[in-house]
Coordinates of C-alpha atoms in Angstrom, one line a residue:
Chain A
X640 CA 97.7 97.1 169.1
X641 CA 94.7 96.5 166.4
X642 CA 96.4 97.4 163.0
X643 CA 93.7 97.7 160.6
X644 CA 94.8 96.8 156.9
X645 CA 94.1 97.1 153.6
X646 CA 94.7 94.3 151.3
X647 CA 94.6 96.4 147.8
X648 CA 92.5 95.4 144.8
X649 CA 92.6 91.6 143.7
X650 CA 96.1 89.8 144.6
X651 CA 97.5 88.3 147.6
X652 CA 100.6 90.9 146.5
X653 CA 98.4 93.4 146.7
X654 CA 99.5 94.1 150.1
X655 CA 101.8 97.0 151.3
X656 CA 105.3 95.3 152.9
X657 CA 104.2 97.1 156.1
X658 CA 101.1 95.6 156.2
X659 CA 102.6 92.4 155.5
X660 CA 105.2 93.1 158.2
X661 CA 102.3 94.4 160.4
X662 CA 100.2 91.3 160.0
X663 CA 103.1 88.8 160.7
X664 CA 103.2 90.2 164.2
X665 CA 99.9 89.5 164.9
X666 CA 98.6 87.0 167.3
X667 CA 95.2 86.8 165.7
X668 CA 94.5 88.0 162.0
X669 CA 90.4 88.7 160.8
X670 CA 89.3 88.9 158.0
X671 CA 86.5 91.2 156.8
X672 CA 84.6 89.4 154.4
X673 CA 81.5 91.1 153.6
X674 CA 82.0 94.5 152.1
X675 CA 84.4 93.5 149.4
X676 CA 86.0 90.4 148.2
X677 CA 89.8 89.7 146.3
X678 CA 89.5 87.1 143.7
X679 CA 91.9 84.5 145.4
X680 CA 90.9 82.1 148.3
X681 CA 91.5 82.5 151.6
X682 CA 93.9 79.6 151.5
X683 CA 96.1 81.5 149.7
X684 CA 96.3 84.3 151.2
X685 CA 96.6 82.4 154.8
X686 CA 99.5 80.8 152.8
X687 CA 101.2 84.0 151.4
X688 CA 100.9 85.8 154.7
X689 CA 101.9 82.3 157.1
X690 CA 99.1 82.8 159.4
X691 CA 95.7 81.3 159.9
X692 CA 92.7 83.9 159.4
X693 CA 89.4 83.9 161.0
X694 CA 86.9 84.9 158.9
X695 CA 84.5 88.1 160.2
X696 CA 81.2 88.2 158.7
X697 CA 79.0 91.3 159.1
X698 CA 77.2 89.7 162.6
X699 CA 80.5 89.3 164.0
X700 CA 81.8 93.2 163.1
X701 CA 78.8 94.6 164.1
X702 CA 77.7 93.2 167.2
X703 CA 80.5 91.0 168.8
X704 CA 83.5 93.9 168.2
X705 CA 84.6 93.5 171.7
X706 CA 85.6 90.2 170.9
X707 CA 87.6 90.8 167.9
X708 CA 89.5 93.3 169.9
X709 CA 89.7 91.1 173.3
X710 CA 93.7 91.6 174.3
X711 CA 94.6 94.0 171.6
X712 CA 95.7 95.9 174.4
X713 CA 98.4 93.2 175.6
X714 CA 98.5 91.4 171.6
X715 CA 98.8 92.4 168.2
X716 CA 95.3 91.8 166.2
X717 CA 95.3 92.3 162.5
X718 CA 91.7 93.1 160.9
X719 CA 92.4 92.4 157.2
X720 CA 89.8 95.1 155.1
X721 CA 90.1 94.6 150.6
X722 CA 91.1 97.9 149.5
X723 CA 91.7 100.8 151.8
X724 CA 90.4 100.4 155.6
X725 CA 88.3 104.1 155.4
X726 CA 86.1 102.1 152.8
X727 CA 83.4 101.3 154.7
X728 CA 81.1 102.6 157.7
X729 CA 81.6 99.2 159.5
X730 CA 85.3 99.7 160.0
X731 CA 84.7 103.2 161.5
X732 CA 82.6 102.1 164.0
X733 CA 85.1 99.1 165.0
X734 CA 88.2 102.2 165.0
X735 CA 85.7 104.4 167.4
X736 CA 85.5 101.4 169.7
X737 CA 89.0 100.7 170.2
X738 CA 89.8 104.1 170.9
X739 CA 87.0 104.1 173.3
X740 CA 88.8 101.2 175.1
X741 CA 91.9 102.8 175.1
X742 CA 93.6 100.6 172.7
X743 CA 96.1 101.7 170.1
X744 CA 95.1 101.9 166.5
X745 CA 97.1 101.4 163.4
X746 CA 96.0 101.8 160.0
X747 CA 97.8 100.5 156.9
X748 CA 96.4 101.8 154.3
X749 CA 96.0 100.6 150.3
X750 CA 94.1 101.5 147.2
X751 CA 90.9 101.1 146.9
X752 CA 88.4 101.6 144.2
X753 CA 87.6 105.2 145.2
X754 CA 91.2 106.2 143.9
X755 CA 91.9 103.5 141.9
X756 CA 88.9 104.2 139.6
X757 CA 91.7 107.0 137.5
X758 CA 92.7 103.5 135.7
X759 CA 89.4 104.4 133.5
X760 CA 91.2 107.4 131.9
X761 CA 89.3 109.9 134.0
X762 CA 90.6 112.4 136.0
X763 CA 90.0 112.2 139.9
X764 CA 89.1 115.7 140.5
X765 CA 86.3 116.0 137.8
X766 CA 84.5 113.2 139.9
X767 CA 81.6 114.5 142.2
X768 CA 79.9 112.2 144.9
X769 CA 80.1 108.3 144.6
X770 CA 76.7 106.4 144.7
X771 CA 76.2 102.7 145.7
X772 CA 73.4 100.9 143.6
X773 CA 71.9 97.9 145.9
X774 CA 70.2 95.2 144.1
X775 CA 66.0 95.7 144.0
X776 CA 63.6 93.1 144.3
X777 CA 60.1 93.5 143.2
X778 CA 59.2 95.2 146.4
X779 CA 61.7 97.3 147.3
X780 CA 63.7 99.5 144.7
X781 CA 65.8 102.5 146.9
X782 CA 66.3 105.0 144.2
X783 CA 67.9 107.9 145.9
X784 CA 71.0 107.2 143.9
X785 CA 69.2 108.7 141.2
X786 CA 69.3 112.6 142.8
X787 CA 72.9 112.4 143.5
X788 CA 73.9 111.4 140.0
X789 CA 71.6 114.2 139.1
X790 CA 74.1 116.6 141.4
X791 CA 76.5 115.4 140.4
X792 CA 75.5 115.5 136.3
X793 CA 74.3 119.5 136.8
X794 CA 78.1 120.1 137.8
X795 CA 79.1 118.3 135.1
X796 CA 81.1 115.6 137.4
X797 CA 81.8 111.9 136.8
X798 CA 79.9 109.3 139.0
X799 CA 81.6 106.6 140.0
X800 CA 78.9 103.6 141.0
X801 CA 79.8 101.1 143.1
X802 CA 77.6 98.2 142.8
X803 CA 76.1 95.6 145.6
X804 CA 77.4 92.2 147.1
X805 CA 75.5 89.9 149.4
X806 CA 77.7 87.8 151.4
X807 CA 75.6 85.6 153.7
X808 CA 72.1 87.2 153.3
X809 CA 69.3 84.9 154.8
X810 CA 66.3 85.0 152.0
X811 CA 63.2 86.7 153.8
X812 CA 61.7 83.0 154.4
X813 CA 64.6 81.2 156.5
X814 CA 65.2 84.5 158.2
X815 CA 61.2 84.8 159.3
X816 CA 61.8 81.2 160.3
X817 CA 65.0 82.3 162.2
X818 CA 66.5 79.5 160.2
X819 CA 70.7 80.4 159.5
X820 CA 71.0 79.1 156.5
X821 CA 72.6 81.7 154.1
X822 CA 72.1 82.0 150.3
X823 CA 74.7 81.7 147.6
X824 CA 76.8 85.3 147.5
X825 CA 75.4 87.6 144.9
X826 CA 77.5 90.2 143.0
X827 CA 75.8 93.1 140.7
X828 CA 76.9 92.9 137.2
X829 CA 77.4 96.3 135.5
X830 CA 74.5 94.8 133.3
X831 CA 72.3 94.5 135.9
X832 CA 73.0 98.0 137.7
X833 CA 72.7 99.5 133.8
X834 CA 69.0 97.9 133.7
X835 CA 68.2 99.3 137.2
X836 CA 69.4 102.4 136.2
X837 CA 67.3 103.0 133.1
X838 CA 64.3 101.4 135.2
X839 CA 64.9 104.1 137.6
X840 CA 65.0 106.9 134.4
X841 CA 62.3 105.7 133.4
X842 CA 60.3 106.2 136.9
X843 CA 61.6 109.5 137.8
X844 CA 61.9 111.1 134.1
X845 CA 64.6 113.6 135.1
X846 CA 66.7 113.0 131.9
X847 CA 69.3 112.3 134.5
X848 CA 70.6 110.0 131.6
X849 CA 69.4 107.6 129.0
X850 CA 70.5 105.0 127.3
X851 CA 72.7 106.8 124.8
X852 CA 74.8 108.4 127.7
X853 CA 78.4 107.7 128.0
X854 CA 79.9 105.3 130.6
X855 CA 82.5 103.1 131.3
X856 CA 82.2 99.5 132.8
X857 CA 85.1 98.5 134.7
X858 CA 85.7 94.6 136.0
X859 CA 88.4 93.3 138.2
X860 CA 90.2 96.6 138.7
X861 CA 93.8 96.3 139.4
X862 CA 94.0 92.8 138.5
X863 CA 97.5 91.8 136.9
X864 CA 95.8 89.3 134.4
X865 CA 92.1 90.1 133.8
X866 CA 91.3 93.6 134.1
X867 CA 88.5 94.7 132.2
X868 CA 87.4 98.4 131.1
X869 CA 85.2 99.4 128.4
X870 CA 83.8 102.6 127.0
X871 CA 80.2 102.9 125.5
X872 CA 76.7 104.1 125.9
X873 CA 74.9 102.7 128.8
X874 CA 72.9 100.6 125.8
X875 CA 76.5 99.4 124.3
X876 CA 77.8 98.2 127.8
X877 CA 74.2 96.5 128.6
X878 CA 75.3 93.9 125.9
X879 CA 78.7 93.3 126.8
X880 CA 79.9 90.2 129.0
X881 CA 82.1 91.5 131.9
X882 CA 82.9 88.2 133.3
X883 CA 83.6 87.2 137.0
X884 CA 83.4 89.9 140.0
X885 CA 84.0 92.3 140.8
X886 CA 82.5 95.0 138.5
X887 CA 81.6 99.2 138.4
X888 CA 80.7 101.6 136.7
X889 CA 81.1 105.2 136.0
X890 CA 78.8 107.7 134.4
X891 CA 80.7 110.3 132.6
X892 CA 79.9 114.0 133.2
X893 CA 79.9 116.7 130.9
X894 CA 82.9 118.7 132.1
X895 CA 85.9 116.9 130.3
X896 CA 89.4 117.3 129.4
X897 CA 90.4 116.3 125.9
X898 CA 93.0 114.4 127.8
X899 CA 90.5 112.0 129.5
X900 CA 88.4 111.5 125.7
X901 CA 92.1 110.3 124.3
X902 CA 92.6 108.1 127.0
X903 CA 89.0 106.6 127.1
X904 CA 89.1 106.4 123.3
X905 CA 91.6 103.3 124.2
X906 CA 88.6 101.4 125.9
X907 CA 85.8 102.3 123.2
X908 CA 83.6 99.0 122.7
X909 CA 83.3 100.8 118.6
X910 CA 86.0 103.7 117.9
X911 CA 83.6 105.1 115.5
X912 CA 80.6 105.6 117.2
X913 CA 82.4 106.8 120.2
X914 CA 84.0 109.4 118.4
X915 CA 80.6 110.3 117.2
X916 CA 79.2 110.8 120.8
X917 CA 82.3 112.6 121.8
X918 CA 81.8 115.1 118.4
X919 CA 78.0 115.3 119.6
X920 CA 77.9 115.1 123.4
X921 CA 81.0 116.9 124.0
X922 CA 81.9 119.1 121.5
X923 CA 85.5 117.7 121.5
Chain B
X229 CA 106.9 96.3 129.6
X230 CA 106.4 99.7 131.5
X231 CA 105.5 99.6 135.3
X232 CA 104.0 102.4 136.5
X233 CA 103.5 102.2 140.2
X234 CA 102.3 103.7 143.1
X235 CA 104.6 104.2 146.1
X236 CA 101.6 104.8 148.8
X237 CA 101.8 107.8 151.2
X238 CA 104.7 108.0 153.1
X239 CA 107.9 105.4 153.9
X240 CA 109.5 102.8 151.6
X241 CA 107.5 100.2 153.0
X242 CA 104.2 101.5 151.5
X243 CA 104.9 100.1 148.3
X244 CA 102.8 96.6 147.2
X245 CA 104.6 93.3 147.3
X246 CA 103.3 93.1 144.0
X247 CA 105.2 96.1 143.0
X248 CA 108.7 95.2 144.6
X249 CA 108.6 92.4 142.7
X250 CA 108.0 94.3 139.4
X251 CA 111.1 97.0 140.5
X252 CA 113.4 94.0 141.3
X253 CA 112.6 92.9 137.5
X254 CA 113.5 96.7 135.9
X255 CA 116.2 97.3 134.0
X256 CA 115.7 101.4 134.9
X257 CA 113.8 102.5 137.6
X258 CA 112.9 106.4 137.5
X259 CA 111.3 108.4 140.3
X260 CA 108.9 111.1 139.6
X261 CA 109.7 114.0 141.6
X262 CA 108.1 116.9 141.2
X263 CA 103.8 116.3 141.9
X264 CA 104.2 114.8 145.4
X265 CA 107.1 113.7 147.5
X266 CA 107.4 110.7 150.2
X267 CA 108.9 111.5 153.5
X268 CA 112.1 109.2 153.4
X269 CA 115.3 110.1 150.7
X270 CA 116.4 108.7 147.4
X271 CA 119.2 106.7 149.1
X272 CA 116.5 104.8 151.3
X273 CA 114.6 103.9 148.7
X274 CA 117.4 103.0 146.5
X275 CA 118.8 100.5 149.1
X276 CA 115.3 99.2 150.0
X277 CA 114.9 98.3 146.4
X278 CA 118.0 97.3 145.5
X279 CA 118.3 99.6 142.4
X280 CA 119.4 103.1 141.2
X281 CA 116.9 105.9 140.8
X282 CA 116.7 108.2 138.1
X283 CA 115.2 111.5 139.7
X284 CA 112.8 112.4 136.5
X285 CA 111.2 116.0 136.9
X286 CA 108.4 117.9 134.8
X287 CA 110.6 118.3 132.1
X288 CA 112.2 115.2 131.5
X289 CA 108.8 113.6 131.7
X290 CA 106.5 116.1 129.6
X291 CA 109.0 116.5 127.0
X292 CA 111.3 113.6 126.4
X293 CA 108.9 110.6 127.7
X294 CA 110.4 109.0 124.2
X295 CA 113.9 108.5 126.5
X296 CA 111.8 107.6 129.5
X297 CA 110.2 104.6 127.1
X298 CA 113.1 103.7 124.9
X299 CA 113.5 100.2 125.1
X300 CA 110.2 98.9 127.3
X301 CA 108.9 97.0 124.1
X302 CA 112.0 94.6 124.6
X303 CA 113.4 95.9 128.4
X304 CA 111.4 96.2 131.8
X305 CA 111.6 99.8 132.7
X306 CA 109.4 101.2 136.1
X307 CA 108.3 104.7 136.5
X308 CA 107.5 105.4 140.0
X309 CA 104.7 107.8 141.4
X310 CA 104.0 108.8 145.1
X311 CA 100.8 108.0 146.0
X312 CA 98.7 105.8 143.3
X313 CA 99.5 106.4 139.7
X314 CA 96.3 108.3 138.6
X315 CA 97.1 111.1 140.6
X316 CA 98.3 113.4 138.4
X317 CA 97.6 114.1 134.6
X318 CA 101.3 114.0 133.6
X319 CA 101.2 110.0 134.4
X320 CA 98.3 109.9 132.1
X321 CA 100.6 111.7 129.2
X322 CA 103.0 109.4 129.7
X323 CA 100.3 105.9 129.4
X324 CA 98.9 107.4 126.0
X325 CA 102.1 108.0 124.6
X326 CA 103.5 104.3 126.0
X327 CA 100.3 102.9 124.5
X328 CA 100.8 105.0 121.0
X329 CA 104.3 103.4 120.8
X330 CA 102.2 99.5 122.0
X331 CA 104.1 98.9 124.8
X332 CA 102.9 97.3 127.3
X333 CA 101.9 99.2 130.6
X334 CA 101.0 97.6 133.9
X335 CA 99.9 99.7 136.5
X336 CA 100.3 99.0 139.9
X337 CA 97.8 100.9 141.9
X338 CA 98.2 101.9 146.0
X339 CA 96.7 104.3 148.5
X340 CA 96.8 108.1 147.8
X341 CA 95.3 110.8 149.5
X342 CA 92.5 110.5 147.7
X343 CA 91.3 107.4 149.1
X344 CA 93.6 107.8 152.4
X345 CA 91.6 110.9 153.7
X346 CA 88.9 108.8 154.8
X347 CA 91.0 108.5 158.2
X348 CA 90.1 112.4 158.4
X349 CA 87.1 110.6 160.0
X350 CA 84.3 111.5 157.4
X351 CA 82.9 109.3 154.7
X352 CA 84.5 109.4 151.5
X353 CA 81.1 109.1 149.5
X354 CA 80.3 112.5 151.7
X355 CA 83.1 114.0 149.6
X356 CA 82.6 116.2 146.4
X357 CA 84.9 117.4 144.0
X358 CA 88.8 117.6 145.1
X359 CA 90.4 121.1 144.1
X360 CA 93.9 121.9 144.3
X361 CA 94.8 125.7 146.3
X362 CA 97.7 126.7 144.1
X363 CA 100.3 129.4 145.9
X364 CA 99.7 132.6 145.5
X365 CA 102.1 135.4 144.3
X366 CA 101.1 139.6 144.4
X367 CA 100.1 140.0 141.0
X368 CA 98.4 135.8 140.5
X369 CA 95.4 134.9 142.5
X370 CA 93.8 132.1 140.8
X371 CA 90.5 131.4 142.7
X372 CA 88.7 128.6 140.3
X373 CA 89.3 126.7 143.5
X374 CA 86.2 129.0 145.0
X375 CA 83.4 128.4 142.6
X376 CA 84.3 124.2 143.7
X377 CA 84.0 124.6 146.7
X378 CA 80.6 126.4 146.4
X379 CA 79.1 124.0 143.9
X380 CA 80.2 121.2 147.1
X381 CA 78.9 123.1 150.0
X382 CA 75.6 124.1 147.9
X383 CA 75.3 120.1 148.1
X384 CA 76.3 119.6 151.8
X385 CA 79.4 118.2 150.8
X386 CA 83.1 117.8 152.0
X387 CA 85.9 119.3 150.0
X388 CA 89.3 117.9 150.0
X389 CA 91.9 120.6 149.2
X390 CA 94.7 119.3 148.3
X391 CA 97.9 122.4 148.5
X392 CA 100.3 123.2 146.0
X393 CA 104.1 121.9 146.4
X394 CA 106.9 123.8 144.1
X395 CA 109.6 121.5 143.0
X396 CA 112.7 122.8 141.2
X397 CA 110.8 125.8 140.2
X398 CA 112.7 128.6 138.4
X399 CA 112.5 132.7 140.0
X400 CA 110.8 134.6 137.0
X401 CA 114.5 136.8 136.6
X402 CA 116.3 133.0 136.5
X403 CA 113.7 131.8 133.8
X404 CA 113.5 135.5 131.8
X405 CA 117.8 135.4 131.6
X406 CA 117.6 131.1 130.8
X407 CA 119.2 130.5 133.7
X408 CA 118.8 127.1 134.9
X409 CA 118.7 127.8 138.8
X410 CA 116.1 126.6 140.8
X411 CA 114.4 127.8 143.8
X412 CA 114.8 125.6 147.2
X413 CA 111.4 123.2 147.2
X414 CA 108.3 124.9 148.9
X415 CA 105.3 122.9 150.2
X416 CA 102.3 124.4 151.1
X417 CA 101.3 124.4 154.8
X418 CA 97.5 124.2 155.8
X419 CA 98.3 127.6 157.6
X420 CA 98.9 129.4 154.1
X421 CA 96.0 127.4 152.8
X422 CA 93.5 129.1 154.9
X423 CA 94.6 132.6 154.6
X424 CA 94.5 132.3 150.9
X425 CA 90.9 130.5 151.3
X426 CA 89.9 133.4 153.4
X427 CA 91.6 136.1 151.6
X428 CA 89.5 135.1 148.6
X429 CA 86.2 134.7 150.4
X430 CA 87.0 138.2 151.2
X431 CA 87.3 139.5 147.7
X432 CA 84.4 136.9 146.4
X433 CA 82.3 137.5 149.5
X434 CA 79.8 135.0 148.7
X435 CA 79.6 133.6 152.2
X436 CA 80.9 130.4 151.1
X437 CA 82.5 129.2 154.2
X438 CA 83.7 131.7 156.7
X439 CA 86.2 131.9 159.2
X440 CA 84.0 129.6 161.7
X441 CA 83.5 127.1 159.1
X442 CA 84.7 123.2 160.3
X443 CA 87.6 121.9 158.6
X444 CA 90.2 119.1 159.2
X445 CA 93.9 120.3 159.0
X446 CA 95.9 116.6 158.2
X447 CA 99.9 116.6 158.1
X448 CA 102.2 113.5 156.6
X449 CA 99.0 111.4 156.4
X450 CA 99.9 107.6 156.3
X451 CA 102.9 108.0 158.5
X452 CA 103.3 105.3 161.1
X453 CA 105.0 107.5 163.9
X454 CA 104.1 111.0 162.5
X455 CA 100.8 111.9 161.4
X456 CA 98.7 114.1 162.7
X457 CA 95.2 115.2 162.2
X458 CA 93.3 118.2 163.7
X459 CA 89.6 119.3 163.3
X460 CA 88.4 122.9 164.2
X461 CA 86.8 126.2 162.3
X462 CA 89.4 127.5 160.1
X463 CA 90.5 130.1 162.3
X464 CA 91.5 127.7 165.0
X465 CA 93.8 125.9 162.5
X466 CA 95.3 128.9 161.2
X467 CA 96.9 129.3 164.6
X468 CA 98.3 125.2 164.8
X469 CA 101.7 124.3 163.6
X470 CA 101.3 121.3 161.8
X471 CA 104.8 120.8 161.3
X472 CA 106.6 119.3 158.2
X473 CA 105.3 118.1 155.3
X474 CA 103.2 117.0 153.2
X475 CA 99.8 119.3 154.7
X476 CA 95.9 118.7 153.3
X477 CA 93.1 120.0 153.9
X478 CA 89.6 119.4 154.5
X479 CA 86.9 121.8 154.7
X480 CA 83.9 119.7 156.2
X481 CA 80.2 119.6 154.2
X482 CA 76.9 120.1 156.1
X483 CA 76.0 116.7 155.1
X484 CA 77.2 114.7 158.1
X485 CA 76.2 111.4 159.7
X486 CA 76.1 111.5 163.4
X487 CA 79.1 108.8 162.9
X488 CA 81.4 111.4 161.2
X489 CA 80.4 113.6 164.0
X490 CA 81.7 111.4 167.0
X491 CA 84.7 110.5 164.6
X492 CA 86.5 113.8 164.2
X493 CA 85.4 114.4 167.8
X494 CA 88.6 112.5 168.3
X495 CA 90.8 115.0 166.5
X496 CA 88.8 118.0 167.9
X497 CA 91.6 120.9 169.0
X498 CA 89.4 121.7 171.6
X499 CA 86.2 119.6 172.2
X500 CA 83.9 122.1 174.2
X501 CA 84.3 124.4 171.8
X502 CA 84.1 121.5 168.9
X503 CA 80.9 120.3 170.6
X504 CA 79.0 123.8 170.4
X505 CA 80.4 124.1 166.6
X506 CA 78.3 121.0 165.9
X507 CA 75.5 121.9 168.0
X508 CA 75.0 124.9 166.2
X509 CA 75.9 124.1 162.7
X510 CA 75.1 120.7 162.2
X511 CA 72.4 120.1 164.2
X512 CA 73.6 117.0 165.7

């Protein structure tokens, strides 16, 4: 059996009892460690759960899956996913595999920031398409997230952004060189996907947004200790310090309840001047 | 401080470590009851946990949450929510009201359909808006749920529908003569989904999905021994039994990736005819 589990938001406790039941059963546990990170160490997670854990980088996912699931037919193999298993592609094509080799498939599933994401105060059902905002370098700047927060603003919908990580990327030198030697992860501060995001305005002059639209800046989701949310104009949050990974945002639509502006009022980086937007923006 | 946390999809063994911990340290533990349900009874629960449950409907929540939070500034009290707490807007009451009276809150997230639906196959950043198909009676047809779904499949998108349940709901004579009987629980089946979704592209006729359109019918999602997912036009569903609940609904975008494709191949009722589907509307 190849149970496929999601480890929730942040904490070792994060996990379901059946997942943690599941994973205890396992011969071999994996762990997926380049789509999304918790904030402890492996250590303590291989402590909490009592078993060692290999760690699977992208490479191994994607081109050595056969090996991850060697025996799964005769042995229990756990493949350890942060947040919900459905997050990403990669774990799709690993779950189309096994069933091509005829081996059984559980999944154990966990929140993720796709549902999670209500903690901001918004309502899951006014949110329209999520976007992913990779980091640019001076050559390369992928804007199409820019038309589907454009859909998704004509509708009046939320956007929930979820920002990039790079997790043993090779800089363009030592991979020309076919050198492995990897550079330090990188995380996208809700800072730095704010400044792509007005660089990308500024471009493609859409009014998408601008710098006085409303957004909220979310860090650490779930965590028990250290969760941060905060409510302000794209400008206000570009100032603020977030702290450690991992951080998103959201871009608040038009269509809102008055339900969801009481509730964000409780994040509001300046009470006043968000109650000046709402009165102007919203009509609330 | 008030716990408010998520029970996952189905058994007791969905919940988080992290949040059978925080029950073990309640004082009173109530259950809301009435916007989703989990697929195991009270006494389960109540022995897996170690405490009593207070069943706490609509009424006891919207309109004496005072009673729910009397005593979390100084006593641990949990209120627990199928699926993750932001599910439903009456949680959200209940945080703004905890938060006017400063107690603490700490929310303990975990999977929900909204983030669980990804094992429908199709990519949850595919997904648009989620509406909600409420039952229909003769004389109330409310079809808001129709102009969603257009603004989703105008953008190639998925829609998840999620289908009305009816918990301790009153007749109309019971509630016009105050009498406090209540109808048996009802939850909607994916069967009455789609002839309500047809009936009103009937009446709307705006050739918004038809009776050939793709959707994925998905029953007690999350289940370890019981769930079941099946993908065909609407009109091949309408003729499955899906058996008990709880039943969602997917009606699928025109926006696919060729992965999506080969995924709900897997759940296809009947692949030749699943094949051609895709060959003529999606291109693939």
């Amino acid at each position: 059996m190849l149970y496929i589990i999601g480890l929730g938001l942040c904490e070792e406790t994060d996990i379901t009892v059946k997942g943690l039941e599941a994973i205890k059963s396992c011969e071999k546990v994996y762990l997926e460690a380049y789509t999304s990170i918790l904030m402890v160490p492996k250590e303590n997670l291989e402590k909490f759960y009592g078993k060692e854990l290999i760690i699977a980088d992208r490479e191994m996912v994607e081109s050595q899956s056969d090996e991850i699931l060697l025996n799964a037919n005769s042995l229990n193999i756990a493949f350890l996913v942060v947040g919900d298993p459905f997050g990403a592609t990669t774990h799709t094509d690993l779950m189309i595999r096994a069933r091509e080799l005829n081996i059984p498939v559980t999944v154990i599933h966990n929140a993720s920031i796709m549902n999670a994401i209500g903690a901001c105060g918004l309502q899951l059902y006014n949110f329209g398409q999520t976007i992913s905002i990779p980091f640019f370098t001076d050559t390369w700047k992928p804007d199409s997230f820019y038309d589907r927060i454009k859909e998704n603003r004509d509708l009046g919908l939320h956007t929930l952004c979820l920002l990039d990580i790079k997790v043993k990327e090779q800089s363009i030198e030592n991979l020309a060189r076919g050198k492995k030697i990897y550079e330090p992860p990188r995380y996208m501060t809700i800072n730095k996907a704010i400044q792509q995001l007005l660089e990308i305005e500024e471009t493609r002059n859409q009014k998408v947004y601008t710098a006085e639209s409303l957004a909220i800046g979310i860090a650490r989701l779930g965590s028990s200790t250290d969760q941060q949310i905060k409510v302000g104009t794209l400008n206000q949050l570009l100032s603020q310090d977030f702290g450690s990974p991992l951080h998103s945002l959201v871009i608040v639509g038009s269509r809102v309840h008055i339900l969801e502006i009481d509730f964000m009022r409780f994040f509001a980086i300046d009470k006043q001047s968000y109650n000046e937007i709402v009165k102007k923006d919203y009509d609330i």
